[in-house]
PDB file of C-alpha atoms and ligand atoms in Angstrom:
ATOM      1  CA  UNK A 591       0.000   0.000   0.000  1.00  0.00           C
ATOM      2  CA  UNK A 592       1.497   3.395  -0.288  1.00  0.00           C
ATOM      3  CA  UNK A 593       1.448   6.358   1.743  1.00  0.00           C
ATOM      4  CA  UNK A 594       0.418   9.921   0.931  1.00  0.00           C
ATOM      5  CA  UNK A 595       0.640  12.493   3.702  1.00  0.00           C
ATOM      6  CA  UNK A 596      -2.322  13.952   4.268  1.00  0.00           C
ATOM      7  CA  UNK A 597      -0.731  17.726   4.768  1.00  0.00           C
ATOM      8  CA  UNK A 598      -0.245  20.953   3.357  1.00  0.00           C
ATOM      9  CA  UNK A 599       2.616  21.595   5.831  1.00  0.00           C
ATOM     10  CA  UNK A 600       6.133  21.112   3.880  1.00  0.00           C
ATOM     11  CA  UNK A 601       7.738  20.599   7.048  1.00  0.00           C
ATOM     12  CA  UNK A 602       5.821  17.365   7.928  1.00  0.00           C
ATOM     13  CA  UNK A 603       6.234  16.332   4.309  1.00  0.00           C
ATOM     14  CA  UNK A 604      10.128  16.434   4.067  1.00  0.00           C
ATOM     15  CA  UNK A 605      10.545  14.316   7.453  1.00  0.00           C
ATOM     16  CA  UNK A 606       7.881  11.701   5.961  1.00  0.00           C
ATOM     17  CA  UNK A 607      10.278  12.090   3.103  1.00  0.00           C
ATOM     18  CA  UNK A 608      13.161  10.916   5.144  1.00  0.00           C
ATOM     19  CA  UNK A 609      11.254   8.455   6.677  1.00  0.00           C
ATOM     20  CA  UNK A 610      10.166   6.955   3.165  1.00  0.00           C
ATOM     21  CA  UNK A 611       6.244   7.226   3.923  1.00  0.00           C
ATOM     22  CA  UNK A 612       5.784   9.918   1.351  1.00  0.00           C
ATOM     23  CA  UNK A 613       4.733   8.408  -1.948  1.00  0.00           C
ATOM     24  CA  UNK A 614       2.439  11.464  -2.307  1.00  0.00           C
ATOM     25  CA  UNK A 615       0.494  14.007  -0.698  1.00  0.00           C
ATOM     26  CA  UNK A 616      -3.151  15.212  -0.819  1.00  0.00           C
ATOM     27  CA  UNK A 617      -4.356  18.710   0.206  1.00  0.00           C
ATOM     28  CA  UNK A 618      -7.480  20.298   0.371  1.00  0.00           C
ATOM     29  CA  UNK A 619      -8.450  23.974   1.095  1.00  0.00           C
ATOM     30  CA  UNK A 620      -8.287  23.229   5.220  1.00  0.00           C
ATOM     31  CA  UNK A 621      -5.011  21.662   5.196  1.00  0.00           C
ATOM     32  CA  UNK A 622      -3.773  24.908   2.709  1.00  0.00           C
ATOM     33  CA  UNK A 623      -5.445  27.670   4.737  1.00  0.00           C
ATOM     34  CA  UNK A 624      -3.381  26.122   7.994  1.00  0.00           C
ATOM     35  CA  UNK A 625      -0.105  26.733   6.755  1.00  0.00           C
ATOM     36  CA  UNK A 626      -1.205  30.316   6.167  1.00  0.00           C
ATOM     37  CA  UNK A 627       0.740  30.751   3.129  1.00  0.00           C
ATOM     38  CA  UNK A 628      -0.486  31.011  -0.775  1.00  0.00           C
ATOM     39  CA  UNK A 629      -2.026  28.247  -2.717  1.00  0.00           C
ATOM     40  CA  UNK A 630       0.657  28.763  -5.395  1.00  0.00           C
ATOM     41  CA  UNK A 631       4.025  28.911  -3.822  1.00  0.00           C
ATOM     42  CA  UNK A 632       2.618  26.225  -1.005  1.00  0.00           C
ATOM     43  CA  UNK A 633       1.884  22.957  -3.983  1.00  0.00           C
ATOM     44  CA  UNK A 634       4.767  24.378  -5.959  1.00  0.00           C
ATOM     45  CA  UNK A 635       7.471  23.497  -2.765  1.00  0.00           C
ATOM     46  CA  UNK A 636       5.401  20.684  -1.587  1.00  0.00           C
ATOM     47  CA  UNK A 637       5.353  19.339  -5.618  1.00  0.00           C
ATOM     48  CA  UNK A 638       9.622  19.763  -5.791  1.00  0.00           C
ATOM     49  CA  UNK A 639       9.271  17.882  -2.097  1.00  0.00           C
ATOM     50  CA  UNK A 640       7.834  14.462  -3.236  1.00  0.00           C
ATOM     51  CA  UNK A 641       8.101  14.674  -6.725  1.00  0.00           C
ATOM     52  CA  UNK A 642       7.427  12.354  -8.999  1.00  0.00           C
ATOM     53  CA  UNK A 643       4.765  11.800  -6.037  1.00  0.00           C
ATOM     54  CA  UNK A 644       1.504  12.729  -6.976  1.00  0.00           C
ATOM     55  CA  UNK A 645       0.091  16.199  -4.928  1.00  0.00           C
ATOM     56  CA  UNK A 646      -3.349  16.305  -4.784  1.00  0.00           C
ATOM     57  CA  UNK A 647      -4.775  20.029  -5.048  1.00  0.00           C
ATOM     58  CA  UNK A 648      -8.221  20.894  -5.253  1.00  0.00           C
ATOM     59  CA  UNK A 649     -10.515  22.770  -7.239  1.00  0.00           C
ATOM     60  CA  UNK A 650     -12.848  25.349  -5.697  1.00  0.00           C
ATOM     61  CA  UNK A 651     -15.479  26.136  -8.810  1.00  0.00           C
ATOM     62  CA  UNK A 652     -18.755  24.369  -8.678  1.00  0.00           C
ATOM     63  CA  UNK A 653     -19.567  24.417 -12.545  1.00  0.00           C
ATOM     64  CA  UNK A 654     -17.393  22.208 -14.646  1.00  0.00           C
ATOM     65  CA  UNK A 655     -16.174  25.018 -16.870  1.00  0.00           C
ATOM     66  CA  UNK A 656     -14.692  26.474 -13.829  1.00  0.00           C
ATOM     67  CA  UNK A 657     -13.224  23.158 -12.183  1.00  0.00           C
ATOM     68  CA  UNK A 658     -11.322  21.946 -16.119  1.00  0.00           C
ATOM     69  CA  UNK A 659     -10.314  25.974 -16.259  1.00  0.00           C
ATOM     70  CA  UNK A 660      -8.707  26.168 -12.463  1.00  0.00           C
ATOM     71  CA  UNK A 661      -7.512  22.497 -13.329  1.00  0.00           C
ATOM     72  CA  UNK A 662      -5.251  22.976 -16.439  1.00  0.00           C
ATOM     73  CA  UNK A 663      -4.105  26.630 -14.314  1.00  0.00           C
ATOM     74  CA  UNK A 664      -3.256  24.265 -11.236  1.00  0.00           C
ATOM     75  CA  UNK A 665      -1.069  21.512 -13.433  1.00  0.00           C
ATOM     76  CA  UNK A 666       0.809  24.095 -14.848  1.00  0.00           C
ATOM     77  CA  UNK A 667       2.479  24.646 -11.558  1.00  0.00           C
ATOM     78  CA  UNK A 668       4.424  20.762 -11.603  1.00  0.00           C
ATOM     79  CA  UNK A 669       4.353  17.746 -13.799  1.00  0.00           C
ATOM     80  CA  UNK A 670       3.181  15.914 -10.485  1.00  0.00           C
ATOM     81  CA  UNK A 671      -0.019  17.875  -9.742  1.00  0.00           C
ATOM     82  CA  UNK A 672      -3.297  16.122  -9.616  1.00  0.00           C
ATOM     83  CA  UNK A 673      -6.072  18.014  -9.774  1.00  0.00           C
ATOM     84  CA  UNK A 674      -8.910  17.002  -6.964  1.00  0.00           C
ATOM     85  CA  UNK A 675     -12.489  17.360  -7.810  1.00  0.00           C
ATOM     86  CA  UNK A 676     -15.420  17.181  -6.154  1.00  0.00           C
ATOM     87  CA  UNK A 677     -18.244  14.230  -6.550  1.00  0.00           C
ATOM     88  CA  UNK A 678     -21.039  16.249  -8.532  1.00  0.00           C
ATOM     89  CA  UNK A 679     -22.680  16.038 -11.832  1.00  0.00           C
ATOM     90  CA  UNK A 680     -20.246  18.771 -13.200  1.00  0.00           C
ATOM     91  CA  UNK A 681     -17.008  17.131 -11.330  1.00  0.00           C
ATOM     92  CA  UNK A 682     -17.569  14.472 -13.565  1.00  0.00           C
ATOM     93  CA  UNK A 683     -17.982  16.284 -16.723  1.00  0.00           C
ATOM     94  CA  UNK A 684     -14.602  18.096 -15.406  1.00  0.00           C
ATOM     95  CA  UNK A 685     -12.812  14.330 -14.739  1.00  0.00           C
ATOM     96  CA  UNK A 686     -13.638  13.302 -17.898  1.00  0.00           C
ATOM     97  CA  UNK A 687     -12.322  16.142 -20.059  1.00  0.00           C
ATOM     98  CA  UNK A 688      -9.229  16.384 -17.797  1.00  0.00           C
ATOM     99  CA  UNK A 689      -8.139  12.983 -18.137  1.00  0.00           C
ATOM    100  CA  UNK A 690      -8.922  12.729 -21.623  1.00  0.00           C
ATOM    101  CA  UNK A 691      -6.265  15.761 -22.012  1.00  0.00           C
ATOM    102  CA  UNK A 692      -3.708  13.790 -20.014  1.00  0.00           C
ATOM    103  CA  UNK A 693      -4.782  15.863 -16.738  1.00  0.00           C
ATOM    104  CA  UNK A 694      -4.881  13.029 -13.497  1.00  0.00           C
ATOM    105  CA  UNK A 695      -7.960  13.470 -11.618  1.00  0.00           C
ATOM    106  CA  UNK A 696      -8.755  12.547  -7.781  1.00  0.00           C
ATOM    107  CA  UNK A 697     -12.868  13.166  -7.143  1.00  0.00           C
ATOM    108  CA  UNK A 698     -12.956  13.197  -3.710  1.00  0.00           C
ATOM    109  CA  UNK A 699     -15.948  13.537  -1.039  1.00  0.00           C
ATOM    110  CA  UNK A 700     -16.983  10.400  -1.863  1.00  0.00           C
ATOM    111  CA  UNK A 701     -19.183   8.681   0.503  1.00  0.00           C
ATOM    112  CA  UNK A 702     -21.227   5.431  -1.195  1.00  0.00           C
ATOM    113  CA  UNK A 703     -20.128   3.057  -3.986  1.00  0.00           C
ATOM    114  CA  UNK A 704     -22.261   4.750  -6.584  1.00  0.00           C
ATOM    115  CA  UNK A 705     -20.737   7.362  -6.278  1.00  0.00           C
ATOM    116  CA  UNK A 706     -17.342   5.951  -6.502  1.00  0.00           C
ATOM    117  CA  UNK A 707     -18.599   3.512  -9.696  1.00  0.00           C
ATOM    118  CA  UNK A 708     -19.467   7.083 -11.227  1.00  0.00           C
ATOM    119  CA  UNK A 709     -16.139   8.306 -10.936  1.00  0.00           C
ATOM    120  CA  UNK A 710     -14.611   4.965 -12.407  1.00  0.00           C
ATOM    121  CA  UNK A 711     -16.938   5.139 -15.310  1.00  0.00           C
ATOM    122  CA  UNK A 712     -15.884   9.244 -15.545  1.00  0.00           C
ATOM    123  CA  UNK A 713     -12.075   7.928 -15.951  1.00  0.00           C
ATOM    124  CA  UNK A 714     -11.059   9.267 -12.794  1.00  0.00           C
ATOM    125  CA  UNK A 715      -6.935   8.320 -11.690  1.00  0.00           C
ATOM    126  CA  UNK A 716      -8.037   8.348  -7.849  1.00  0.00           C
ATOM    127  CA  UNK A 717     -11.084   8.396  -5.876  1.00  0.00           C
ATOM    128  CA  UNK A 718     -11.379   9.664  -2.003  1.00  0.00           C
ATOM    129  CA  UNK A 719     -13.631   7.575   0.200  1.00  0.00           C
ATOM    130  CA  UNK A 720     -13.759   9.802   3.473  1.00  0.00           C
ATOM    131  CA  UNK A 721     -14.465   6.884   6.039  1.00  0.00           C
ATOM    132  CA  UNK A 722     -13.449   9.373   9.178  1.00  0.00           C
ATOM    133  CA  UNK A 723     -16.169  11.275   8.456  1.00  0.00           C
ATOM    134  CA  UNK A 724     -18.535   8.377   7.568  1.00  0.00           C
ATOM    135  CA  UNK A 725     -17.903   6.855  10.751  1.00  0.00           C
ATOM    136  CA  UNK A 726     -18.133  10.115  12.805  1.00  0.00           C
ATOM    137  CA  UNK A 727     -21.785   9.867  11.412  1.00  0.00           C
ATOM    138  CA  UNK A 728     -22.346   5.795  12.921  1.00  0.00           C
ATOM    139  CA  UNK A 729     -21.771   4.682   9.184  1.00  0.00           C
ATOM    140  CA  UNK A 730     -19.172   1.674   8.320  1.00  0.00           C
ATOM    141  CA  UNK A 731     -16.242   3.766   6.776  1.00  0.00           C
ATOM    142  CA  UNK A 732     -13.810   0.812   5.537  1.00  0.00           C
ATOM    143  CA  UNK A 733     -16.834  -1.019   4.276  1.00  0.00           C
ATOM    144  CA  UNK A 734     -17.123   1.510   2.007  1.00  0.00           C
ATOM    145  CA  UNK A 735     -13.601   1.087   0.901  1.00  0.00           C
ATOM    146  CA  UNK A 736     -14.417  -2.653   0.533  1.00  0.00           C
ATOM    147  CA  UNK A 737     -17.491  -1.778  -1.608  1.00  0.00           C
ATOM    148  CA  UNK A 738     -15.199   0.610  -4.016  1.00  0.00           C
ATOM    149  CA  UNK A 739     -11.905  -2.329  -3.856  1.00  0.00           C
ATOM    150  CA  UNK A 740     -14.861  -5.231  -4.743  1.00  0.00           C
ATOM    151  CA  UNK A 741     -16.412  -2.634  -7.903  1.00  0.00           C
ATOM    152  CA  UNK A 742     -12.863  -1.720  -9.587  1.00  0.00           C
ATOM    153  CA  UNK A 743     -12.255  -5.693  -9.300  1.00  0.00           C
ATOM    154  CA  UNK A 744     -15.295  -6.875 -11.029  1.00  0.00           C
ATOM    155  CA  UNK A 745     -14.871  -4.380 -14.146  1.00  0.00           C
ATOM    156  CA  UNK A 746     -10.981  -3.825 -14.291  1.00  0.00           C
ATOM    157  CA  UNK A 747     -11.641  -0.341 -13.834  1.00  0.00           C
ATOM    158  CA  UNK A 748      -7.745   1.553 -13.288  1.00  0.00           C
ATOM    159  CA  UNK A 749      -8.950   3.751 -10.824  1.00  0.00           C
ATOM    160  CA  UNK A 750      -6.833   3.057  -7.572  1.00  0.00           C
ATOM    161  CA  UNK A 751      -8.602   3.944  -3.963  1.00  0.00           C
ATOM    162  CA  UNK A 752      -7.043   6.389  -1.889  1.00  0.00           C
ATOM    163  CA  UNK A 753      -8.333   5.502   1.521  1.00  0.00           C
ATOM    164  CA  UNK A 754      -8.952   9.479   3.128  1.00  0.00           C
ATOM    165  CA  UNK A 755     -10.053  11.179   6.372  1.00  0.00           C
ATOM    166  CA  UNK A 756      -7.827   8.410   8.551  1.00  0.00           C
ATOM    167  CA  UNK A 757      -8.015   9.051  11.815  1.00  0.00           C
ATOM    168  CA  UNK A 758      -6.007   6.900  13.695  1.00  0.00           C
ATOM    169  CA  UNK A 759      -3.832   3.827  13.195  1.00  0.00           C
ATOM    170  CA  UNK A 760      -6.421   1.389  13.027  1.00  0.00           C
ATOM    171  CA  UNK A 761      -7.848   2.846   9.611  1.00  0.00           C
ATOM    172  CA  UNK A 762      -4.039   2.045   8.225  1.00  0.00           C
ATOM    173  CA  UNK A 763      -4.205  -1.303   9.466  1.00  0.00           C
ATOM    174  CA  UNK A 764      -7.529  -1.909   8.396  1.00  0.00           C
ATOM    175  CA  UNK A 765      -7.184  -0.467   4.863  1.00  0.00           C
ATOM    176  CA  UNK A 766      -4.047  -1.977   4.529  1.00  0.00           C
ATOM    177  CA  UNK A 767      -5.778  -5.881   5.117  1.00  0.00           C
ATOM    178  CA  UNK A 768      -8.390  -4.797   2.220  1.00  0.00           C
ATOM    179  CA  UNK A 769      -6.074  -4.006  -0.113  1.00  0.00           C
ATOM    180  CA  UNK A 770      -6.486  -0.244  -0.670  1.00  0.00           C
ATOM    181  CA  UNK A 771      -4.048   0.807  -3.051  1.00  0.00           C
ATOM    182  CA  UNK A 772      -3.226   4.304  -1.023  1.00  0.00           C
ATOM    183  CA  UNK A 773      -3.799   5.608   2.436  1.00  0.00           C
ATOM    184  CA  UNK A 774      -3.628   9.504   3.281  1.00  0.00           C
ATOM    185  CA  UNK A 775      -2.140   9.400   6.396  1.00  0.00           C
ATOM    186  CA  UNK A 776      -1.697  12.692   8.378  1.00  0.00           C
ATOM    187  CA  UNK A 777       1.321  13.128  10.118  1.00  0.00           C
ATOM    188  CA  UNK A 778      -0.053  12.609  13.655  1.00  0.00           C
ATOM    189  CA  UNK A 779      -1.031   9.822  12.766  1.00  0.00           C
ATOM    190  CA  UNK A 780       2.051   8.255  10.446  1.00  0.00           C
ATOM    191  CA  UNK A 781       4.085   9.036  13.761  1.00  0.00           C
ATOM    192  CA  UNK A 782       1.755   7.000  15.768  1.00  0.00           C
ATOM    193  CA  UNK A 783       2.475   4.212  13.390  1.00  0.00           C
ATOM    194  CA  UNK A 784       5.787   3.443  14.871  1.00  0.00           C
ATOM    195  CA  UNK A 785       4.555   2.853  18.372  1.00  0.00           C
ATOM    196  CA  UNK A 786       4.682   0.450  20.914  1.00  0.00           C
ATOM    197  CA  UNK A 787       4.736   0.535  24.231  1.00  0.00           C
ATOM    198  CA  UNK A 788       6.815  -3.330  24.650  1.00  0.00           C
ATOM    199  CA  UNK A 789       8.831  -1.388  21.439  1.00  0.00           C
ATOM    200  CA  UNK A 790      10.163   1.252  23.832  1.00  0.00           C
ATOM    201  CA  UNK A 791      10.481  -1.281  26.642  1.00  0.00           C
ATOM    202  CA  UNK A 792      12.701  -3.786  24.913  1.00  0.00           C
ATOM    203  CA  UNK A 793      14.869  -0.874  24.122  1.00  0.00           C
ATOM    204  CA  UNK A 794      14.964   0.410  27.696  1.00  0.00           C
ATOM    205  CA  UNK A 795      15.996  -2.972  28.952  1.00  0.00           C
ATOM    206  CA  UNK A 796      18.537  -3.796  26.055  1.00  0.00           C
ATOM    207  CA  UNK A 797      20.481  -0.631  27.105  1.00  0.00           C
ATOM    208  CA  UNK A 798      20.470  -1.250  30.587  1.00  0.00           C
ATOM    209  CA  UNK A 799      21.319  -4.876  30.205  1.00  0.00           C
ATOM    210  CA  UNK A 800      24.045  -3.533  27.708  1.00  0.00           C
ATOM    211  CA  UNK A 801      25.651  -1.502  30.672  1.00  0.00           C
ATOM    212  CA  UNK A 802      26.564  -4.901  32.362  1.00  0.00           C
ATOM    213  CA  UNK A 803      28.741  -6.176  29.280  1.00  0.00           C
ATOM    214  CA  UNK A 804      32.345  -5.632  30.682  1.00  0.00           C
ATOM    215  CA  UNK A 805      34.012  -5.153  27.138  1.00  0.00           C
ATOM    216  CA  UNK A 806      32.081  -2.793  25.300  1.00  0.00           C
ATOM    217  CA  UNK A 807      34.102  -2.435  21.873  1.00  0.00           C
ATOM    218  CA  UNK A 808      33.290  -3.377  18.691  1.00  0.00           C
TER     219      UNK A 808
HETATM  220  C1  E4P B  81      -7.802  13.937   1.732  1.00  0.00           C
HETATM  221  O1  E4P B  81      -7.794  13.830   0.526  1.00  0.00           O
HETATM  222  C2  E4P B  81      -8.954  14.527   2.447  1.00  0.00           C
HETATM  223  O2  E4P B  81      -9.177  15.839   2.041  1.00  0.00           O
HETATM  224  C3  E4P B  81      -8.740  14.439   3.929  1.00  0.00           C
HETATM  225  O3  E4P B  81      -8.286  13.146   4.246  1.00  0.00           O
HETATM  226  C4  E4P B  81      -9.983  14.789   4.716  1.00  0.00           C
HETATM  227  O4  E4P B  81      -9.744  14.521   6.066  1.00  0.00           O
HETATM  228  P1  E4P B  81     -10.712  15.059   7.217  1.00  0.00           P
HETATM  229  O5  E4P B  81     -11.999  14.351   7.120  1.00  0.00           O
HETATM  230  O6  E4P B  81      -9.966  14.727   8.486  1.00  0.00           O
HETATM  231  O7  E4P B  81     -10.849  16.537   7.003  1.00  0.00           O
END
């Protein structure tokens, strides 16, 4: 499975960098307006960061004239920009001209497998299933995921699943065990990953057993 930080902040992507967990990114207009810097200058650093990682950035037009206009402005900034786009009637229309002009598309709010089989059949690269949010609202989250993995399989559809709105570990695990081609991880939570409290307590004993080895060279 691989990782995109969910993050605007170039920071947090450069140390999941080092760490190798960066295989991408995804922003949206929250995670930009927190690092209180332009929209511009913010996906142009973060697209030299990670590249030839895709970075999601999203459109904020409703109609689909708008979304394919802000779209082909947006990839202009990096070769690696994909352009995000919400799951309406004219998102579609947008996904479908984009990616027929070469222009990878990522239609995210999506929040039922219809909606994700619509954005297969539109030719989308990516879709978004939010299960954080779906689950804040006492809906299954990763069954959606399931749902959209099951779909793709039965038609051979080349859309890959990036598993979104994680909020803790267990969504990695979980999405991981389905199959989900990508999770967007944010940085809290990739830190969390590493973990453990018998992790840190083998280490704290190995040291202090290490102190009683009379010849410490090597
Ligand atoms: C990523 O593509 C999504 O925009 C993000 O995961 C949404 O996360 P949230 O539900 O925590 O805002």
């Amino acid at each position: 499975m691989k990782f995109f930080v969910d993050t605007a902040d170039a920071p947090q992507i450069r140390a999941a960098m080092e760490m190798g967990l960066a295989d991408g990114v995804t922003t949206n207009p929250t995670l930009v307006s927190k690092t209180g810097r332009g929209f511009k200058e913010t996906l142009a650093e973060i697209c030299e960061i990670v590249k030839p990682g895709p970075v999601s950035a999203e459109v904020l037009g409703l109609e689909a004239d708008q979304m394919i206009d802000e779209a082909r402005r947006l990839s202009d900034i990096a070769e690696n920009i994909v352009i995000k786009i919400p799951m309406t009637s004219d998102g579609m229309k947008a996904v479908r001209t984009l990616e027929e002009e070469g222009i990878r598309t990522n239609v995210t709010l999506v929040f039922s497998a219809n909606q994700g089989l619509l954005a297969c059949k539109a030719g989308a690269s990516f879709i978004s299933p939010f299960i954080g949010r779906l689950d804040d609202i006492g809906h299954n989250g990763m069954g959606l995921v399931a749902e959209l993995l099951e779909i793709i399989e039965n038609y051979g559809f080349d859309t890959q699943v990036i598993v979104a709105s994680i909020r803790h570990p267990q969504h990695v695990k979980e999405a991981a065990l389905l199959g989900a081609h990508i999770a967007t991880v944010p940085f809290a939570v990739l830190e969390k990953l590493f973990k453990h409290t018998l992790t840190d307590a083998g280490i704290k004993s190995f040291l202090a057993d290490w102190e009683k080895v009379p010849d410490k060279t090597f």
